JSON list of C-alpha atoms in Angstrom, two decimals:
[
{"chain": "J", "resi": 671, "resn": "MET", "atom": "CA", "xyz": [31.63, -10.87, 14.01]},
{"chain": "J", "resi": 672, "resn": "ARG", "atom": "CA", "xyz": [28.78, -10.61, 11.50]},
{"chain": "J", "resi": 673, "resn": "CYS", "atom": "CA", "xyz": [27.92, -13.90, 9.85]},
{"chain": "J", "resi": 674, "resn": "ALA", "atom": "CA", "xyz": [25.50, -14.71, 7.04]},
{"chain": "J", "resi": 675, "resn": "ARG", "atom": "CA", "xyz": [23.51, -17.75, 6.11]},
{"chain": "J", "resi": 676, "resn": "VAL", "atom": "CA", "xyz": [23.60, -17.90, 2.29]},
{"chain": "J", "resi": 677, "resn": "ILE", "atom": "CA", "xyz": [20.99, -19.80, 0.28]},
{"chain": "J", "resi": 678, "resn": "ASN", "atom": "CA", "xyz": [21.42, -20.01, -3.50]},
{"chain": "J", "resi": 679, "resn": "GLY", "atom": "CA", "xyz": [23.85, -17.08, -3.48]},
{"chain": "J", "resi": 680, "resn": "VAL", "atom": "CA", "xyz": [21.54, -14.75, -1.53]},
{"chain": "J", "resi": 681, "resn": "VAL", "atom": "CA", "xyz": [22.00, -13.73, 2.11]},
{"chain": "J", "resi": 682, "resn": "ASP", "atom": "CA", "xyz": [19.04, -15.20, 3.98]},
{"chain": "J", "resi": 683, "resn": "ASN", "atom": "CA", "xyz": [19.94, -14.10, 7.53]},
{"chain": "J", "resi": 684, "resn": "VAL", "atom": "CA", "xyz": [22.69, -12.20, 9.36]},
{"chain": "J", "resi": 685, "resn": "VAL", "atom": "CA", "xyz": [23.71, -12.60, 13.00]},
{"chain": "J", "resi": 686, "resn": "GLU", "atom": "CA", "xyz": [26.40, -11.29, 15.32]},
{"chain": "J", "resi": 687, "resn": "ALA", "atom": "CA", "xyz": [28.42, -14.20, 16.72]},
{"chain": "J", "resi": 688, "resn": "GLY", "atom": "CA", "xyz": [31.71, -14.74, 18.53]},
{"chain": "J", "resi": 689, "resn": "GLU", "atom": "CA", "xyz": [32.48, -17.62, 16.17]},
{"chain": "J", "resi": 690, "resn": "VAL", "atom": "CA", "xyz": [31.17, -18.44, 12.71]},
{"chain": "J", "resi": 691, "resn": "PRO", "atom": "CA", "xyz": [28.33, -20.94, 13.16]},
{"chain": "J", "resi": 692, "resn": "GLU", "atom": "CA", "xyz": [28.47, -24.08, 11.05]},
{"chain": "J", "resi": 693, "resn": "GLY", "atom": "CA", "xyz": [26.99, -23.46, 7.60]},
{"chain": "J", "resi": 694, "resn": "TRP", "atom": "CA", "xyz": [27.39, -19.68, 7.94]},
{"chain": "J", "resi": 695, "resn": "VAL", "atom": "CA", "xyz": [30.12, -17.37, 6.53]},
{"chain": "J", "resi": 696, "resn": "PRO", "atom": "CA", "xyz": [31.71, -14.11, 7.70]},
{"chain": "J", "resi": 697, "resn": "CYS", "atom": "CA", "xyz": [29.92, -11.34, 5.82]},
{"chain": "J", "resi": 698, "resn": "GLY", "atom": "CA", "xyz": [31.24, -7.93, 6.87]},
{"chain": "J", "resi": 699, "resn": "ASN", "atom": "CA", "xyz": [28.40, -5.43, 6.47]},
{"chain": "J", "resi": 700, "resn": "ALA", "atom": "CA", "xyz": [26.14, -7.61, 4.27]},
{"chain": "J", "resi": 701, "resn": "ALA", "atom": "CA", "xyz": [22.43, -7.65, 5.02]},
{"chain": "J", "resi": 702, "resn": "PRO", "atom": "CA", "xyz": [19.60, -10.04, 4.13]},
{"chain": "J", "resi": 703, "resn": "GLY", "atom": "CA", "xyz": [18.96, -9.93, 0.40]},
{"chain": "J", "resi": 704, "resn": "TRP", "atom": "CA", "xyz": [22.58, -9.18, -0.54]},
{"chain": "J", "resi": 705, "resn": "LEU", "atom": "CA", "xyz": [24.21, -11.35, -3.19]},
{"chain": "J", "resi": 706, "resn": "GLN", "atom": "CA", "xyz": [27.35, -13.41, -2.72]},
{"chain": "J", "resi": 707, "resn": "ARG", "atom": "CA", "xyz": [29.66, -13.20, -5.72]},
{"chain": "J", "resi": 708, "resn": "ALA", "atom": "CA", "xyz": [31.86, -16.07, -6.91]},
{"chain": "J", "resi": 709, "resn": "GLY", "atom": "CA", "xyz": [34.89, -14.60, -5.10]},
{"chain": "J", "resi": 710, "resn": "GLY", "atom": "CA", "xyz": [32.99, -14.76, -1.80]},
{"chain": "J", "resi": 711, "resn": "ASP", "atom": "CA", "xyz": [32.40, -11.03, -1.30]},
{"chain": "J", "resi": 712, "resn": "PHE", "atom": "CA", "xyz": [28.90, -9.60, -0.88]},
{"chain": "J", "resi": 713, "resn": "VAL", "atom": "CA", "xyz": [27.12, -6.90, -2.87]},
{"chain": "J", "resi": 714, "resn": "PRO", "atom": "CA", "xyz": [23.70, -5.31, -2.40]},
{"chain": "J", "resi": 715, "resn": "PRO", "atom": "CA", "xyz": [21.09, -6.26, -4.98]},
{"chain": "J", "resi": 716, "resn": "VAL", "atom": "CA", "xyz": [20.58, -3.92, -7.90]},
{"chain": "J", "resi": 717, "resn": "VAL", "atom": "CA", "xyz": [17.12, -2.43, -7.84]},
{"chain": "J", "resi": 718, "resn": "VAL", "atom": "CA", "xyz": [15.77, -1.74, -11.30]},
{"chain": "J", "resi": 719, "resn": "GLU", "atom": "CA", "xyz": [12.65, 0.36, -11.55]},
{"chain": "J", "resi": 720, "resn": "LEU", "atom": "CA", "xyz": [10.44, -1.02, -14.27]},
{"chain": "J", "resi": 721, "resn": "ARG", "atom": "CA", "xyz": [8.96, 1.68, -16.46]},
{"chain": "J", "resi": 722, "resn": "GLN", "atom": "CA", "xyz": [6.63, -0.50, -18.52]},
{"chain": "J", "resi": 723, "resn": "VAL", "atom": "CA", "xyz": [2.95, 0.23, -18.97]},
{"chain": "J", "resi": 724, "resn": "SER", "atom": "CA", "xyz": [0.25, -1.39, -21.07]},
{"chain": "J", "resi": 725, "resn": "ARG", "atom": "CA", "xyz": [-0.39, 0.11, -24.49]},
{"chain": "J", "resi": 726, "resn": "LYS", "atom": "CA", "xyz": [-3.83, 1.30, -23.30]},
{"chain": "J", "resi": 727, "resn": "ALA", "atom": "CA", "xyz": [-2.27, 2.93, -20.24]},
{"chain": "J", "resi": 728, "resn": "PHE", "atom": "CA", "xyz": [0.28, 4.73, -22.41]},
{"chain": "J", "resi": 729, "resn": "LEU", "atom": "CA", "xyz": [-2.42, 6.07, -24.73]},
{"chain": "J", "resi": 730, "resn": "SER", "atom": "CA", "xyz": [-4.51, 7.07, -21.69]},
{"chain": "J", "resi": 731, "resn": "ARG", "atom": "CA", "xyz": [-1.66, 9.29, -20.50]},
{"chain": "J", "resi": 732, "resn": "PHE", "atom": "CA", "xyz": [-2.57, 11.62, -23.37]},
{"chain": "J", "resi": 733, "resn": "THR", "atom": "CA", "xyz": [-5.66, 13.81, -23.00]},
{"chain": "J", "resi": 734, "resn": "ASP", "atom": "CA", "xyz": [-8.50, 13.28, -25.46]},
{"chain": "J", "resi": 735, "resn": "ASP", "atom": "CA", "xyz": [-7.68, 16.62, -27.10]},
{"chain": "J", "resi": 736, "resn": "GLU", "atom": "CA", "xyz": [-4.03, 15.60, -27.49]},
{"chain": "J", "resi": 737, "resn": "ALA", "atom": "CA", "xyz": [-5.03, 12.24, -28.97]},
{"chain": "J", "resi": 738, "resn": "VAL", "atom": "CA", "xyz": [-7.36, 13.93, -31.46]},
{"chain": "J", "resi": 739, "resn": "ASP", "atom": "CA", "xyz": [-4.66, 16.42, -32.49]},
{"chain": "J", "resi": 740, "resn": "ILE", "atom": "CA", "xyz": [-2.16, 13.59, -32.96]},
{"chain": "J", "resi": 741, "resn": "ASP", "atom": "CA", "xyz": [-4.70, 11.62, -35.01]},
{"chain": "J", "resi": 742, "resn": "LEU", "atom": "CA", "xyz": [-5.47, 14.63, -37.21]},
{"chain": "J", "resi": 743, "resn": "ALA", "atom": "CA", "xyz": [-1.75, 15.25, -37.71]},
{"chain": "J", "resi": 744, "resn": "SER", "atom": "CA", "xyz": [-1.41, 11.69, -39.04]},
{"chain": "J", "resi": 745, "resn": "ILE", "atom": "CA", "xyz": [-3.81, 12.36, -41.94]},
{"chain": "J", "resi": 746, "resn": "GLY", "atom": "CA", "xyz": [-2.42, 13.25, -45.33]},
{"chain": "J", "resi": 747, "resn": "ALA", "atom": "CA", "xyz": [0.32, 12.51, -47.80]},
{"chain": "J", "resi": 748, "resn": "THR", "atom": "CA", "xyz": [2.98, 14.68, -46.17]},
{"chain": "J", "resi": 749, "resn": "ARG", "atom": "CA", "xyz": [6.21, 13.42, -44.68]},
{"chain": "J", "resi": 750, "resn": "GLU", "atom": "CA", "xyz": [5.15, 14.84, -41.31]},
{"chain": "J", "resi": 751, "resn": "ALA", "atom": "CA", "xyz": [1.86, 12.92, -41.40]},
{"chain": "J", "resi": 752, "resn": "ALA", "atom": "CA", "xyz": [3.67, 9.73, -42.38]},
{"chain": "J", "resi": 753, "resn": "THR", "atom": "CA", "xyz": [6.11, 10.21, -39.51]},
{"chain": "J", "resi": 754, "resn": "VAL", "atom": "CA", "xyz": [3.23, 10.47, -37.03]},
{"chain": "J", "resi": 755, "resn": "ARG", "atom": "CA", "xyz": [1.56, 7.38, -38.58]},
{"chain": "J", "resi": 756, "resn": "ARG", "atom": "CA", "xyz": [4.84, 5.46, -38.26]},
{"chain": "J", "resi": 757, "resn": "TYR", "atom": "CA", "xyz": [5.11, 6.35, -34.55]},
{"chain": "J", "resi": 758, "resn": "LEU", "atom": "CA", "xyz": [1.48, 5.36, -33.97]},
{"chain": "J", "resi": 759, "resn": "SER", "atom": "CA", "xyz": [1.96, 2.06, -35.80]},
{"chain": "J", "resi": 760, "resn": "LYS", "atom": "CA", "xyz": [4.92, 1.19, -33.56]},
{"chain": "J", "resi": 761, "resn": "THR", "atom": "CA", "xyz": [2.83, 2.04, -30.50]},
{"chain": "J", "resi": 762, "resn": "ASN", "atom": "CA", "xyz": [-0.04, -0.12, -31.74]},
{"chain": "J", "resi": 763, "resn": "ALA", "atom": "CA", "xyz": [2.28, -3.04, -32.51]},
{"chain": "J", "resi": 764, "resn": "ALA", "atom": "CA", "xyz": [3.90, -3.03, -29.07]},
{"chain": "J", "resi": 765, "resn": "GLN", "atom": "CA", "xyz": [2.90, -5.54, -26.40]},
{"chain": "J", "resi": 766, "resn": "HIS", "atom": "CA", "xyz": [3.73, -2.91, -23.77]},
{"chain": "J", "resi": 767, "resn": "ILE", "atom": "CA", "xyz": [5.35, 0.52, -23.71]},
{"chain": "J", "resi": 768, "resn": "ASP", "atom": "CA", "xyz": [8.67, 1.07, -21.94]},
{"chain": "J", "resi": 769, "resn": "LEU", "atom": "CA", "xyz": [8.60, 4.68, -20.73]},
{"chain": "J", "resi": 770, "resn": "ALA", "atom": "CA", "xyz": [12.38, 4.61, -20.25]},
{"chain": "J", "resi": 771, "resn": "ASP", "atom": "CA", "xyz": [13.07, 3.44, -23.82]},
{"chain": "J", "resi": 772, "resn": "GLU", "atom": "CA", "xyz": [14.97, 6.03, -25.85]},
{"chain": "J", "resi": 773, "resn": "GLU", "atom": "CA", "xyz": [12.71, 5.66, -28.89]},
{"chain": "J", "resi": 774, "resn": "THR", "atom": "CA", "xyz": [9.57, 6.12, -26.77]},
{"chain": "J", "resi": 775, "resn": "ARG", "atom": "CA", "xyz": [11.00, 9.19, -25.06]},
{"chain": "J", "resi": 776, "resn": "GLU", "atom": "CA", "xyz": [12.19, 10.75, -28.33]},
{"chain": "J", "resi": 777, "resn": "GLY", "atom": "CA", "xyz": [8.79, 10.15, -29.92]},
{"chain": "J", "resi": 778, "resn": "VAL", "atom": "CA", "xyz": [6.80, 11.80, -27.14]},
{"chain": "J", "resi": 779, "resn": "GLN", "atom": "CA", "xyz": [9.28, 14.67, -26.97]},
{"chain": "J", "resi": 780, "resn": "ALA", "atom": "CA", "xyz": [8.93, 15.13, -30.74]},
{"chain": "J", "resi": 781, "resn": "LEU", "atom": "CA", "xyz": [5.15, 15.41, -30.33]},
{"chain": "J", "resi": 782, "resn": "GLU", "atom": "CA", "xyz": [5.80, 18.21, -27.86]},
{"chain": "J", "resi": 783, "resn": "ALA", "atom": "CA", "xyz": [8.41, 19.87, -30.09]},
{"chain": "J", "resi": 784, "resn": "VAL", "atom": "CA", "xyz": [5.98, 20.14, -33.02]},
{"chain": "J", "resi": 785, "resn": "GLY", "atom": "CA", "xyz": [3.17, 21.43, -30.77]},
{"chain": "J", "resi": 786, "resn": "LEU", "atom": "CA", "xyz": [0.89, 18.39, -30.79]},
{"chain": "J", "resi": 787, "resn": "ILE", "atom": "CA", "xyz": [1.08, 18.33, -27.00]},
{"chain": "J", "resi": 788, "resn": "ALA", "atom": "CA", "xyz": [1.72, 21.32, -24.73]},
{"chain": "J", "resi": 789, "resn": "ALA", "atom": "CA", "xyz": [5.12, 22.32, -23.40]},
{"chain": "J", "resi": 790, "resn": "GLY", "atom": "CA", "xyz": [6.03, 20.20, -20.39]},
{"chain": "J", "resi": 791, "resn": "ARG", "atom": "CA", "xyz": [3.55, 17.44, -21.21]},
{"chain": "J", "resi": 792, "resn": "ALA", "atom": "CA", "xyz": [6.17, 15.03, -22.59]},
{"chain": "J", "resi": 793, "resn": "LEU", "atom": "CA", "xyz": [7.83, 14.67, -19.20]},
{"chain": "J", "resi": 794, "resn": "GLU", "atom": "CA", "xyz": [4.44, 14.37, -17.47]},
{"chain": "J", "resi": 795, "resn": "ILE", "atom": "CA", "xyz": [3.49, 11.55, -19.82]},
{"chain": "J", "resi": 796, "resn": "LEU", "atom": "CA", "xyz": [6.85, 9.79, -19.56]},
{"chain": "J", "resi": 797, "resn": "ASP", "atom": "CA", "xyz": [7.80, 10.32, -15.93]},
{"chain": "J", "resi": 798, "resn": "SER", "atom": "CA", "xyz": [4.56, 10.28, -13.94]},
{"chain": "J", "resi": 799, "resn": "PRO", "atom": "CA", "xyz": [4.54, 7.43, -11.41]},
{"chain": "J", "resi": 800, "resn": "ILE", "atom": "CA", "xyz": [3.13, 4.20, -12.79]},
{"chain": "J", "resi": 801, "resn": "GLN", "atom": "CA", "xyz": [-0.15, 3.19, -11.19]},
{"chain": "J", "resi": 802, "resn": "PRO", "atom": "CA", "xyz": [-0.97, -0.49, -10.58]},
{"chain": "J", "resi": 803, "resn": "LYS", "atom": "CA", "xyz": [-3.79, -0.38, -13.19]},
{"chain": "J", "resi": 804, "resn": "GLU", "atom": "CA", "xyz": [-1.25, 0.73, -15.83]},
{"chain": "J", "resi": 805, "resn": "LEU", "atom": "CA", "xyz": [0.94, -2.35, -15.56]},
{"chain": "J", "resi": 806, "resn": "PRO", "atom": "CA", "xyz": [1.03, -4.63, -18.61]}
]
């Protein structure tokens, strides 16, 4: 029988035993790191991939030419220029950028849709693996 030692609701160790050792509980197929729910059953931990980068790292994902084109598009008294300025002001106000956030994704995809970045670049910018130096 598989038995688990549970510490603070998390499976610390699992052993095969003929009897349940004192302080341990039957655990079925649970493995170290699994969580014990209030009803006593076990579930694997949920792994959430963080998609947050520093503001500088986000801006660095754009080429210099793209950044210049975006900056130039923000100049003027047109609605389009004001829309670009609004997006840039949100980026500048952020403590970090969440690449999975719907507003972030829509904004970068809009830059691609209006031709400020090349076709396919939005997904490169948003979905490239996060490097350690990019972390907030």
